[in-house]
PDB file of C-alpha atoms in Angstrom:
ATOM      1  CA  MET Y   1     134.483 229.233 -93.893  1.00 82.00           C
ATOM      2  CA  ASP Y   2     137.236 229.186 -96.523  1.00 87.00           C
ATOM      3  CA  THR Y   3     139.639 226.421 -97.541  1.00 87.00           C
ATOM      4  CA  LEU Y   4     142.244 227.493 -94.996  1.00 91.00           C
ATOM      5  CA  ASP Y   5     139.715 227.383 -92.147  1.00 90.00           C
ATOM      6  CA  LYS Y   6     138.783 223.843 -93.177  1.00 89.00           C
ATOM      7  CA  LEU Y   7     142.446 222.866 -93.286  1.00 90.00           C
ATOM      8  CA  ILE Y   8     142.876 224.216 -89.751  1.00 92.00           C
ATOM      9  CA  PHE Y   9     139.921 222.100 -88.605  1.00 88.00           C
ATOM     10  CA  TYR Y  10     141.386 219.017 -90.264  1.00 89.00           C
ATOM     11  CA  ASN Y  11     144.664 219.528 -88.403  1.00 91.00           C
ATOM     12  CA  ILE Y  12     142.730 219.996 -85.161  1.00 89.00           C
ATOM     13  CA  PHE Y  13     141.065 216.632 -85.811  1.00 88.00           C
ATOM     14  CA  ILE Y  14     144.449 215.024 -86.434  1.00 86.00           C
ATOM     15  CA  ASN Y  15     146.171 216.557 -83.410  1.00 88.00           C
ATOM     16  CA  PRO Y  16     144.307 219.041 -81.169  1.00 90.00           C
ATOM     17  CA  ARG Y  17     147.389 219.210 -78.929  1.00 88.00           C
ATOM     18  CA  ILE Y  18     149.558 220.705 -81.670  1.00 89.00           C
ATOM     19  CA  SER Y  19     151.073 224.036 -80.627  1.00 89.00           C
ATOM     20  CA  LYS Y  20     149.942 227.212 -82.380  1.00 92.00           C
ATOM     21  CA  ARG Y  21     153.499 227.902 -83.505  1.00 93.00           C
ATOM     22  CA  GLU Y  22     153.871 224.414 -84.997  1.00 94.00           C
ATOM     23  CA  LEU Y  23     150.494 224.619 -86.755  1.00 94.00           C
ATOM     24  CA  ALA Y  24     151.270 228.068 -88.173  1.00 94.00           C
ATOM     25  CA  LYS Y  25     154.540 226.745 -89.595  1.00 94.00           C
ATOM     26  CA  LYS Y  26     152.804 223.681 -91.040  1.00 93.00           C
ATOM     27  CA  LEU Y  27     150.190 225.830 -92.813  1.00 93.00           C
ATOM     28  CA  ASN Y  28     152.683 228.519 -93.840  1.00 94.00           C
ATOM     29  CA  LEU Y  29     150.824 231.175 -91.840  1.00 93.00           C
ATOM     30  CA  SER Y  30     152.045 233.901 -89.547  1.00 94.00           C
ATOM     31  CA  LEU Y  31     151.329 233.169 -85.897  1.00 93.00           C
ATOM     32  CA  SER Y  32     149.059 236.214 -85.628  1.00 94.00           C
ATOM     33  CA  SER Y  33     147.019 235.126 -88.685  1.00 94.00           C
ATOM     34  CA  LEU Y  34     146.571 231.641 -87.256  1.00 94.00           C
ATOM     35  CA  ILE Y  35     145.500 232.960 -83.850  1.00 94.00           C
ATOM     36  CA  TYR Y  36     142.954 235.255 -85.529  1.00 94.00           C
ATOM     37  CA  ARG Y  37     141.451 232.321 -87.425  1.00 93.00           C
ATOM     38  CA  LEU Y  38     141.509 230.013 -84.393  1.00 93.00           C
ATOM     39  CA  ASN Y  39     139.673 232.603 -82.299  1.00 92.00           C
ATOM     40  CA  LYS Y  40     137.034 232.850 -85.036  1.00 90.00           C
ATOM     41  CA  LEU Y  41     136.649 229.053 -85.245  1.00 90.00           C
ATOM     42  CA  GLN Y  42     136.721 228.393 -81.504  1.00 88.00           C
ATOM     43  CA  LYS Y  43     132.965 229.003 -81.180  1.00 88.00           C
ATOM     44  CA  PHE Y  44     132.330 225.803 -83.159  1.00 89.00           C
ATOM     45  CA  ILE Y  45     134.370 223.618 -80.776  1.00 90.00           C
ATOM     46  CA  GLU Y  46     132.256 222.507 -77.812  1.00 90.00           C
ATOM     47  CA  GLY Y  47     135.073 220.658 -76.067  1.00 91.00           C
ATOM     48  CA  TYR Y  48     137.245 217.597 -76.544  1.00 92.00           C
ATOM     49  CA  TYR Y  49     136.935 213.837 -76.179  1.00 90.00           C
ATOM     50  CA  THR Y  50     139.749 211.509 -75.162  1.00 92.00           C
ATOM     51  CA  TYR Y  51     139.472 208.283 -77.140  1.00 92.00           C
ATOM     52  CA  VAL Y  52     141.123 205.336 -75.380  1.00 91.00           C
ATOM     53  CA  ASP Y  53     141.568 202.055 -77.247  1.00 90.00           C
ATOM     54  CA  PRO Y  54     139.915 199.287 -75.167  1.00 90.00           C
ATOM     55  CA  VAL Y  55     142.705 196.858 -76.082  1.00 87.00           C
ATOM     56  CA  ILE Y  56     144.973 198.554 -73.531  1.00 86.00           C
ATOM     57  CA  LEU Y  57     143.026 196.724 -70.821  1.00 84.00           C
ATOM     58  CA  GLY Y  58     142.924 193.423 -72.647  1.00 84.00           C
ATOM     59  CA  TYR Y  59     139.417 193.856 -74.074  1.00 88.00           C
ATOM     60  CA  LYS Y  60     138.544 192.578 -77.534  1.00 89.00           C
ATOM     61  CA  LYS Y  61     136.884 195.009 -79.915  1.00 89.00           C
ATOM     62  CA  ALA Y  62     134.874 195.037 -83.119  1.00 89.00           C
ATOM     63  CA  ILE Y  63     133.741 197.622 -85.635  1.00 90.00           C
ATOM     64  CA  VAL Y  64     130.058 197.098 -86.390  1.00 90.00           C
ATOM     65  CA  ILE Y  65     127.702 198.717 -88.888  1.00 90.00           C
ATOM     66  CA  HIS Y  66     124.134 198.608 -87.555  1.00 90.00           C
ATOM     67  CA  ASN Y  67     120.985 200.684 -86.970  1.00 88.00           C
ATOM     68  CA  GLN Y  68     120.482 200.218 -83.231  1.00 88.00           C
ATOM     69  CA  GLU Y  69     120.334 203.450 -81.203  1.00 84.00           C
ATOM     70  CA  ASN Y  70     121.333 202.218 -77.750  1.00 85.00           C
ATOM     71  CA  ILE Y  71     124.082 199.640 -77.344  1.00 87.00           C
ATOM     72  CA  SER Y  72     126.360 198.868 -74.417  1.00 85.00           C
ATOM     73  CA  ASN Y  73     130.160 198.898 -74.334  1.00 90.00           C
ATOM     74  CA  GLU Y  74     130.431 201.373 -77.200  1.00 92.00           C
ATOM     75  CA  SER Y  75     133.631 203.431 -77.344  1.00 92.00           C
ATOM     76  CA  VAL Y  76     133.053 205.355 -80.600  1.00 92.00           C
ATOM     77  CA  ARG Y  77     129.932 206.056 -82.682  1.00 92.00           C
ATOM     78  CA  PHE Y  78     129.521 207.624 -86.135  1.00 92.00           C
ATOM     79  CA  LYS Y  79     125.955 208.177 -87.330  1.00 91.00           C
ATOM     80  CA  CYS Y  80     125.300 208.360 -91.082  1.00 90.00           C
ATOM     81  CA  ILE Y  81     122.714 210.453 -92.908  1.00 88.00           C
ATOM     82  CA  GLU Y  82     121.411 207.204 -94.431  1.00 84.00           C
ATOM     83  CA  GLY Y  83     120.350 206.142 -90.939  1.00 84.00           C
ATOM     84  CA  TYR Y  84     122.875 203.475 -90.058  1.00 87.00           C
ATOM     85  CA  ILE Y  85     125.646 203.688 -87.465  1.00 91.00           C
ATOM     86  CA  ILE Y  86     129.304 202.656 -87.321  1.00 91.00           C
ATOM     87  CA  SER Y  87     130.312 201.714 -83.767  1.00 92.00           C
ATOM     88  CA  GLU Y  88     133.455 200.493 -82.096  1.00 92.00           C
ATOM     89  CA  ILE Y  89     132.355 198.076 -79.370  1.00 93.00           C
ATOM     90  CA  PHE Y  90     134.402 196.113 -76.855  1.00 92.00           C
ATOM     91  CA  GLY Y  91     134.190 193.460 -74.170  1.00 90.00           C
ATOM     92  CA  GLU Y  92     135.783 190.437 -72.561  1.00 89.00           C
ATOM     93  CA  ASP Y  93     133.806 188.221 -74.975  1.00 90.00           C
ATOM     94  CA  ILE Y  94     133.385 190.291 -78.134  1.00 90.00           C
ATOM     95  CA  ASN Y  95     131.178 187.711 -79.842  1.00 89.00           C
ATOM     96  CA  LYS Y  96     128.605 188.078 -77.058  1.00 90.00           C
ATOM     97  CA  GLU Y  97     128.703 191.862 -77.500  1.00 90.00           C
ATOM     98  CA  ILE Y  98     128.132 191.483 -81.247  1.00 90.00           C
ATOM     99  CA  GLU Y  99     125.199 189.116 -80.645  1.00 89.00           C
ATOM    100  CA  LYS Y 100     123.430 191.877 -78.684  1.00 89.00           C
ATOM    101  CA  ILE Y 101     123.268 194.028 -81.834  1.00 89.00           C
ATOM    102  CA  SER Y 102     120.700 193.129 -84.472  1.00 78.00           C
ATOM    103  CA  PRO Y 103     120.756 193.481 -87.392  1.00 76.00           C
ATOM    104  CA  THR Y 104     124.491 193.733 -88.021  1.00 80.00           C
ATOM    105  CA  PHE Y 105     125.495 194.796 -91.525  1.00 79.00           C
ATOM    106  CA  TYR Y 106     129.263 194.517 -91.267  1.00 73.00           C
ATOM    107  CA  GLN Y 107     131.829 193.655 -88.649  1.00 77.00           C
ATOM    108  CA  ILE Y 108     135.565 193.269 -88.275  1.00 76.00           C
ATOM    109  CA  ILE Y 109     137.590 192.340 -85.230  1.00 76.00           C
ATOM    110  CA  PRO Y 110     141.074 193.853 -85.355  1.00 72.00           C
ATOM    111  CA  ASN Y 111     143.861 192.095 -83.497  1.00 71.00           C
ATOM    112  CA  ARG Y 112     146.397 194.367 -81.838  1.00 71.00           C
ATOM    113  CA  LYS Y 113     149.495 193.700 -79.773  1.00 68.00           C
ATOM    114  CA  TYR Y 114     150.360 196.162 -77.061  1.00 73.00           C
ATOM    115  CA  SER Y 115     152.772 196.632 -74.211  1.00 73.00           C
ATOM    116  CA  LEU Y 116     152.088 199.602 -71.944  1.00 84.00           C
ATOM    117  CA  SER Y 117     153.873 200.647 -68.776  1.00 88.00           C
ATOM    118  CA  LYS Y 118     152.267 201.880 -65.573  1.00 87.00           C
ATOM    119  CA  LEU Y 119     153.446 205.384 -66.522  1.00 92.00           C
ATOM    120  CA  ASP Y 120     151.533 205.092 -69.821  1.00 92.00           C
ATOM    121  CA  TYR Y 121     148.341 204.339 -67.907  1.00 89.00           C
ATOM    122  CA  LYS Y 122     148.925 207.245 -65.538  1.00 91.00           C
ATOM    123  CA  ILE Y 123     149.359 209.576 -68.511  1.00 94.00           C
ATOM    124  CA  ILE Y 124     146.149 208.215 -70.057  1.00 92.00           C
ATOM    125  CA  ASN Y 125     144.342 208.859 -66.786  1.00 90.00           C
ATOM    126  CA  LEU Y 126     145.358 212.540 -66.866  1.00 93.00           C
ATOM    127  CA  LEU Y 127     144.406 212.886 -70.546  1.00 93.00           C
ATOM    128  CA  VAL Y 128     140.941 211.463 -69.867  1.00 90.00           C
ATOM    129  CA  LYS Y 129     140.454 214.047 -67.128  1.00 90.00           C
ATOM    130  CA  ASN Y 130     141.864 216.898 -69.227  1.00 93.00           C
ATOM    131  CA  PRO Y 131     142.411 216.185 -72.957  1.00 93.00           C
ATOM    132  CA  LEU Y 132     144.460 219.357 -73.514  1.00 92.00           C
ATOM    133  CA  ILE Y 133     146.693 219.107 -70.455  1.00 93.00           C
ATOM    134  CA  SER Y 134     150.221 220.162 -71.424  1.00 91.00           C
ATOM    135  CA  ASP Y 135     153.220 217.846 -71.435  1.00 92.00           C
ATOM    136  CA  LYS Y 136     154.784 220.090 -68.801  1.00 93.00           C
ATOM    137  CA  GLU Y 137     151.789 219.793 -66.457  1.00 95.00           C
ATOM    138  CA  ILE Y 138     151.708 215.999 -66.895  1.00 96.00           C
ATOM    139  CA  ALA Y 139     155.403 215.873 -66.022  1.00 96.00           C
ATOM    140  CA  ILE Y 140     154.847 217.974 -62.886  1.00 96.00           C
ATOM    141  CA  GLN Y 141     151.891 215.893 -61.683  1.00 95.00           C
ATOM    142  CA  LEU Y 142     153.688 212.587 -62.252  1.00 95.00           C
ATOM    143  CA  GLY Y 143     157.118 213.724 -61.077  1.00 96.00           C
ATOM    144  CA  LYS Y 144     158.765 212.887 -64.404  1.00 96.00           C
ATOM    145  CA  SER Y 145     160.858 214.875 -66.858  1.00 95.00           C
ATOM    146  CA  SER Y 146     159.124 216.551 -69.807  1.00 93.00           C
ATOM    147  CA  LYS Y 147     161.343 214.517 -72.121  1.00 94.00           C
ATOM    148  CA  THR Y 148     160.111 211.244 -70.596  1.00 96.00           C
ATOM    149  CA  VAL Y 149     156.467 212.317 -70.782  1.00 96.00           C
ATOM    150  CA  ASN Y 150     156.861 213.462 -74.382  1.00 94.00           C
ATOM    151  CA  ARG Y 151     158.372 210.104 -75.350  1.00 95.00           C
ATOM    152  CA  HIS Y 152     155.512 208.159 -73.769  1.00 95.00           C
ATOM    153  CA  LEU Y 153     152.868 210.474 -75.246  1.00 94.00           C
ATOM    154  CA  SER Y 154     154.359 210.110 -78.719  1.00 92.00           C
ATOM    155  CA  PHE Y 155     154.221 206.329 -78.343  1.00 92.00           C
ATOM    156  CA  LEU Y 156     150.584 206.336 -77.174  1.00 93.00           C
ATOM    157  CA  ILE Y 157     149.368 208.727 -79.870  1.00 90.00           C
ATOM    158  CA  SER Y 158     151.359 207.275 -82.786  1.00 87.00           C
ATOM    159  CA  ASN Y 159     149.971 203.807 -81.978  1.00 87.00           C
ATOM    160  CA  ASN Y 160     146.406 205.158 -81.638  1.00 86.00           C
ATOM    161  CA  PHE Y 161     146.098 203.920 -78.061  1.00 90.00           C
ATOM    162  CA  VAL Y 162     144.945 207.448 -77.254  1.00 92.00           C
ATOM    163  CA  LYS Y 163     143.442 210.081 -79.528  1.00 92.00           C
ATOM    164  CA  ILE Y 164     142.167 213.542 -78.623  1.00 92.00           C
ATOM    165  CA  VAL Y 165     139.080 214.383 -80.695  1.00 91.00           C
ATOM    166  CA  PRO Y 166     137.351 217.783 -80.885  1.00 91.00           C
ATOM    167  CA  ARG Y 167     133.650 217.763 -79.981  1.00 90.00           C
ATOM    168  CA  ILE Y 168     131.971 219.584 -82.863  1.00 87.00           C
ATOM    169  CA  ASP Y 169     128.428 219.814 -84.210  1.00 82.00           C
ATOM    170  CA  ILE Y 170     129.392 219.118 -87.818  1.00 81.00           C
ATOM    171  CA  ALA Y 171     125.929 220.135 -89.069  1.00 78.00           C
ATOM    172  CA  LYS Y 172     126.911 223.757 -88.358  1.00 80.00           C
ATOM    173  CA  LEU Y 173     130.055 223.618 -90.489  1.00 80.00           C
ATOM    174  CA  ASP Y 174     130.912 223.520 -94.183  1.00 81.00           C
ATOM    175  CA  PHE Y 175     133.194 220.474 -94.190  1.00 84.00           C
ATOM    176  CA  LEU Y 176     132.057 216.843 -94.250  1.00 86.00           C
ATOM    177  CA  LEU Y 177     132.949 213.681 -92.379  1.00 88.00           C
ATOM    178  CA  TYR Y 178     132.382 210.434 -94.225  1.00 88.00           C
ATOM    179  CA  SER Y 179     133.104 206.732 -94.035  1.00 87.00           C
ATOM    180  CA  ILE Y 180     134.550 204.644 -96.824  1.00 86.00           C
ATOM    181  CA  ILE Y 181     134.879 200.878 -97.032  1.00 83.00           C
ATOM    182  CA  SER Y 182     137.787 200.093 -99.310  1.00 80.00           C
ATOM    183  CA  GLN Y 183     140.436 197.427 -99.775  1.00 76.00           C
ATOM    184  CA  THR Y 184     142.410 199.716-102.109  1.00 74.00           C
ATOM    185  CA  ILE Y 185     142.661 202.814 -99.967  1.00 68.00           C
ATOM    186  CA  ASN Y 186     144.412 205.798-101.492  1.00 63.00           C
ATOM    187  CA  LYS Y 187     146.672 208.299 -99.715  1.00 68.00           C
ATOM    188  CA  GLN Y 188     144.391 211.089-100.928  1.00 68.00           C
ATOM    189  CA  ILE Y 189     141.952 210.216 -98.146  1.00 75.00           C
ATOM    190  CA  LYS Y 190     142.341 212.455 -95.091  1.00 81.00           C
ATOM    191  CA  HIS Y 191     141.335 209.913 -92.456  1.00 82.00           C
ATOM    192  CA  ILE Y 192     140.731 210.797 -88.814  1.00 83.00           C
ATOM    193  CA  PHE Y 193     139.898 207.244 -87.694  1.00 84.00           C
ATOM    194  CA  LYS Y 194     140.857 204.036 -89.448  1.00 80.00           C
ATOM    195  CA  TYR Y 195     139.713 200.456 -89.000  1.00 79.00           C
ATOM    196  CA  PRO Y 196     140.918 198.919 -92.275  1.00 76.00           C
ATOM    197  CA  PRO Y 197     139.007 198.437 -94.505  1.00 79.00           C
ATOM    198  CA  ILE Y 198     136.753 201.067 -92.853  1.00 84.00           C
ATOM    199  CA  TYR Y 199     138.060 204.634 -92.766  1.00 85.00           C
ATOM    200  CA  ILE Y 200     136.463 207.790 -91.348  1.00 88.00           C
ATOM    201  CA  GLY Y 201     137.594 210.698 -93.490  1.00 87.00           C
ATOM    202  CA  PHE Y 202     137.466 214.495 -93.676  1.00 89.00           C
ATOM    203  CA  ALA Y 203     136.423 216.306 -96.876  1.00 87.00           C
ATOM    204  CA  GLU Y 204     136.215 219.997 -97.683  1.00 86.00           C
ATOM    205  CA  ASN Y 205     133.200 219.554 -99.962  1.00 87.00           C
ATOM    206  CA  LEU Y 206     130.927 217.036-101.686  1.00 87.00           C
ATOM    207  CA  GLU Y 207     132.986 217.124-104.888  1.00 89.00           C
ATOM    208  CA  GLU Y 208     135.976 215.750-102.990  1.00 86.00           C
ATOM    209  CA  ILE Y 209     133.868 212.837-101.732  1.00 87.00           C
ATOM    210  CA  VAL Y 210     132.551 212.105-105.233  1.00 86.00           C
ATOM    211  CA  LYS Y 211     136.139 211.811-106.503  1.00 85.00           C
ATOM    212  CA  LEU Y 212     136.953 209.337-103.730  1.00 83.00           C
ATOM    213  CA  SER Y 213     133.910 207.151-104.386  1.00 84.00           C
ATOM    214  CA  LYS Y 214     135.889 205.146-106.957  1.00 83.00           C
ATOM    215  CA  PHE Y 215     137.864 203.637-104.062  1.00 83.00           C
ATOM    216  CA  GLY Y 216     134.859 202.148-102.273  1.00 84.00           C
ATOM    217  CA  LYS Y 217     131.410 202.601-100.724  1.00 84.00           C
ATOM    218  CA  ILE Y 218     131.018 206.034 -99.106  1.00 87.00           C
ATOM    219  CA  SER Y 219     128.538 207.383 -96.565  1.00 89.00           C
ATOM    220  CA  ILE Y 220     128.349 210.902 -95.122  1.00 89.00           C
ATOM    221  CA  LYS Y 221     128.277 211.277 -91.342  1.00 85.00           C
ATOM    222  CA  SER Y 222     125.699 213.430 -89.548  1.00 87.00           C
ATOM    223  CA  GLU Y 223     127.186 213.197 -86.040  1.00 87.00           C
ATOM    224  CA  TYR Y 224     129.808 211.410 -83.977  1.00 89.00           C
ATOM    225  CA  LYS Y 225     130.573 210.694 -80.347  1.00 89.00           C
ATOM    226  CA  VAL Y 226     133.481 209.303 -78.345  1.00 90.00           C
ATOM    227  CA  ASN Y 227     132.405 207.731 -75.050  1.00 87.00           C
ATOM    228  CA  ASN Y 228     134.635 208.168 -72.015  1.00 78.00           C
ATOM    229  CA  TRP Y 229     133.867 204.620 -70.893  1.00 80.00           C
ATOM    230  CA  ILE Y 230     137.175 204.372 -69.072  1.00 78.00           C
ATOM    231  CA  PHE Y 231     135.990 206.840 -66.391  1.00 71.00           C
ATOM    232  CA  ASN Y 232     133.813 204.112 -64.888  1.00 73.00           C
ATOM    233  CA  ASP Y 233     135.879 201.080 -65.821  1.00 77.00           C
ATOM    234  CA  GLN Y 234     136.774 199.315 -62.589  1.00 73.00           C
ATOM    235  CA  LYS Y 235     139.454 197.288 -64.317  1.00 71.00           C
ATOM    236  CA  PHE Y 236     141.264 200.509 -65.190  1.00 73.00           C
ATOM    237  CA  ARG Y 237     140.787 202.105 -61.769  1.00 68.00           C
ATOM    238  CA  THR Y 238     141.985 199.153 -59.690  1.00 66.00           C
ATOM    239  CA  GLN Y 239     144.549 197.382 -61.852  1.00 59.00           C
ATOM    240  CA  PHE Y 240     146.759 200.440 -62.176  1.00 57.00           C
ATOM    241  CA  TYR Y 241     146.059 202.105 -58.808  1.00 56.00           C
ATOM    242  CA  LEU Y 242     144.927 205.395 -60.328  1.00 50.00           C
ATOM    243  CA  ASN Y 243     142.371 206.448 -57.716  1.00 47.00           C
TER     244      ASN Y 243
END
């Protein structure tokens, strides 16, 4: 896997829904060259997750560093080679959720304001069912114009209420995912998730991570998982009449 392949993977992490034509233009590649590389890399992608921020349903959330294998109400998990885990957890009473995890090495509780429409929730519902559904197909299913759907999707994605994440066994690949805890974050960091001051980043090699270590404590990730908790969330199913 060369540098360009890794750059393609990074862009897939950032936005798996990006069109081939747009990605080719961004990377200064011909469309045929990009398609050739994507076909070669496709075998490493096992599928896609749809991350949904629990705050959209009024839940509180926390980012916790711990070493407990099985915890409830976990929306995202990053496991480190050192043995500890970074989890995003959520609940009506987040302090009670945190108390269930012992020991806890670090925690933050972000506060977010949000205002979503019923159409936003309907779009989220379709994305959870099919992360790569096209804007056009969403518009058809919801009886809306493509322009309207695109506007709502842009809002949801730019505010990180929804994020499509490729499901990849990173142990099989040459790039690295890592976490960094830093109050003086630098724009050099290619982050794929951020919970300031915790960032989950993408690096092409170990040397790149070593250079970034001056900004804060770094740990390399061995695996990650996004839980589709919203599938079984009764609050989501009933409050917005999505059955």
